[in-house]
Structures are given as C-alpha cells and as structure tokens.
Short mmCIF file of C-alpha atoms in Angstrom, two decimals:
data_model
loop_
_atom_site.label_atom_id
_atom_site.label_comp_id
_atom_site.label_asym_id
_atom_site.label_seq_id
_atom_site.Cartn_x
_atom_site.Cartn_y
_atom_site.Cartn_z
CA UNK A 1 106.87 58.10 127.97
CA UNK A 2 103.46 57.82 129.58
CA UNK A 3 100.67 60.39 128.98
CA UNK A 4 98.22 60.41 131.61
CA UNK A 5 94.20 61.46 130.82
CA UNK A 6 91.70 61.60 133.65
CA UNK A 7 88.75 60.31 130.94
CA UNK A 8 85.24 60.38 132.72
CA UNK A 9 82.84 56.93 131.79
CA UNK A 10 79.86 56.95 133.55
CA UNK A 11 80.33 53.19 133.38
CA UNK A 12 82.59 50.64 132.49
CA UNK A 13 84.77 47.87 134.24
CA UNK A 14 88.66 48.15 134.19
CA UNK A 15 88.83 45.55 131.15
CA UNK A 16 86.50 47.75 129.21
CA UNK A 17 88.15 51.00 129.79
CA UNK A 18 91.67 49.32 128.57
CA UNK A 19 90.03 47.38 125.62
CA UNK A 20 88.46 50.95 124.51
CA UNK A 21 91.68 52.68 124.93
CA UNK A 22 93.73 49.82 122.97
CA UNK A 23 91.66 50.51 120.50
CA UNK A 24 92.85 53.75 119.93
CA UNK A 25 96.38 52.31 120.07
CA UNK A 26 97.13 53.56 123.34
CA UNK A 27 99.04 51.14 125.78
CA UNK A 28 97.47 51.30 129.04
CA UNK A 29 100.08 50.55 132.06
CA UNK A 30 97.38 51.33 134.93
CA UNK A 31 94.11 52.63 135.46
CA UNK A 32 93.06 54.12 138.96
CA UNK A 33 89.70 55.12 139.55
CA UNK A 34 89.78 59.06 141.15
CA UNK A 35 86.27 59.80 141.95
CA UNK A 36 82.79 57.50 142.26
CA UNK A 37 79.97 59.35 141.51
CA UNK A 38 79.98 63.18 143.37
CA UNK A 39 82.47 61.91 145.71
CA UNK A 40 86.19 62.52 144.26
CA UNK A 41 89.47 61.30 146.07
CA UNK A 42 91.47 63.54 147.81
CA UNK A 43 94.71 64.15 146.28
CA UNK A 44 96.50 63.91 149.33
CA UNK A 45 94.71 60.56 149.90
CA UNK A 46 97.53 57.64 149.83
CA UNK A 47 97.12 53.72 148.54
CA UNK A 48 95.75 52.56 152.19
CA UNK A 49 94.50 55.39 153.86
CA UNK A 50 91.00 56.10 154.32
CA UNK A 51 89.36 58.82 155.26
CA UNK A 52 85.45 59.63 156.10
CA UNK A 53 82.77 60.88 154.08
CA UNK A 54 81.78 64.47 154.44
CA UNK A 55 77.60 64.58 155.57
CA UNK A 56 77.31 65.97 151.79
CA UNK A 57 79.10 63.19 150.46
CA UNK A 58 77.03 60.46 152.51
CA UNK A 59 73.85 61.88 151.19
CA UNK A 60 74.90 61.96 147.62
CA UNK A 61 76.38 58.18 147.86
CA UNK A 62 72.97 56.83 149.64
CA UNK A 63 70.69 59.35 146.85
CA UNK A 64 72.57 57.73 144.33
CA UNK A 65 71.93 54.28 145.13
CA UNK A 66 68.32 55.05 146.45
CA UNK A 67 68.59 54.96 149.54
CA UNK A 68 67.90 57.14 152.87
CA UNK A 69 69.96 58.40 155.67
#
C-alpha cells in the first residue's frame, strides 16, 4: 500500500530526500521531482515529452539563477 506526499525541500539530492524519509520509517519506492523552482510540471506532461517554457516561466528560471533575458 503506497501513500504518496508531494513534500516541498527547497534543497536536497534524491539520496537525501530518501535517507530523511527512512528515517521516519517510511519505505520510499520512487521519488519524482514535480516542480523546480516557480516552474511546476504539467500534469498532463508524460515521461519523454517536453514542452516549452511560458515567457513568465523563462524569466523566473533565468531571475533565479541570476541571469538576464
């Protein structure tokens, strides 16, 4: 019976993420990473499909890193 939680880190590497929730004696079959930054995955997104940033989206990826359009 798998639970899933949509947890929000504001860092952390796979490994980290399933050591911490280990931890709490949870077993941790898969971890998928839903949104980066302001920019979330669409749900209708599918594993290989891409799709193109929104201007918004753009801007907030380059602001975030510090850098300019």
């Amino acid at each position: 019976l798998g639970i899933p939680a949509e947890p929000l880190f504001r860092s952390g590497r796979k490994r980290e993420v399933r050591r911490l929730w280990e931890f709490l004696d949870f077993k941790v079959s898969r971890l998928i990473r839903i949104r980066f930054g302001d920019i979330r995955l669409p749900d209708k997104l599918r594993s290989n499909q891409s799709e193109y940033l929104k201007p918004k989206q753009l801007q907030a990826l380059l602001n975030s890193v510090n850098l300019k359009d």
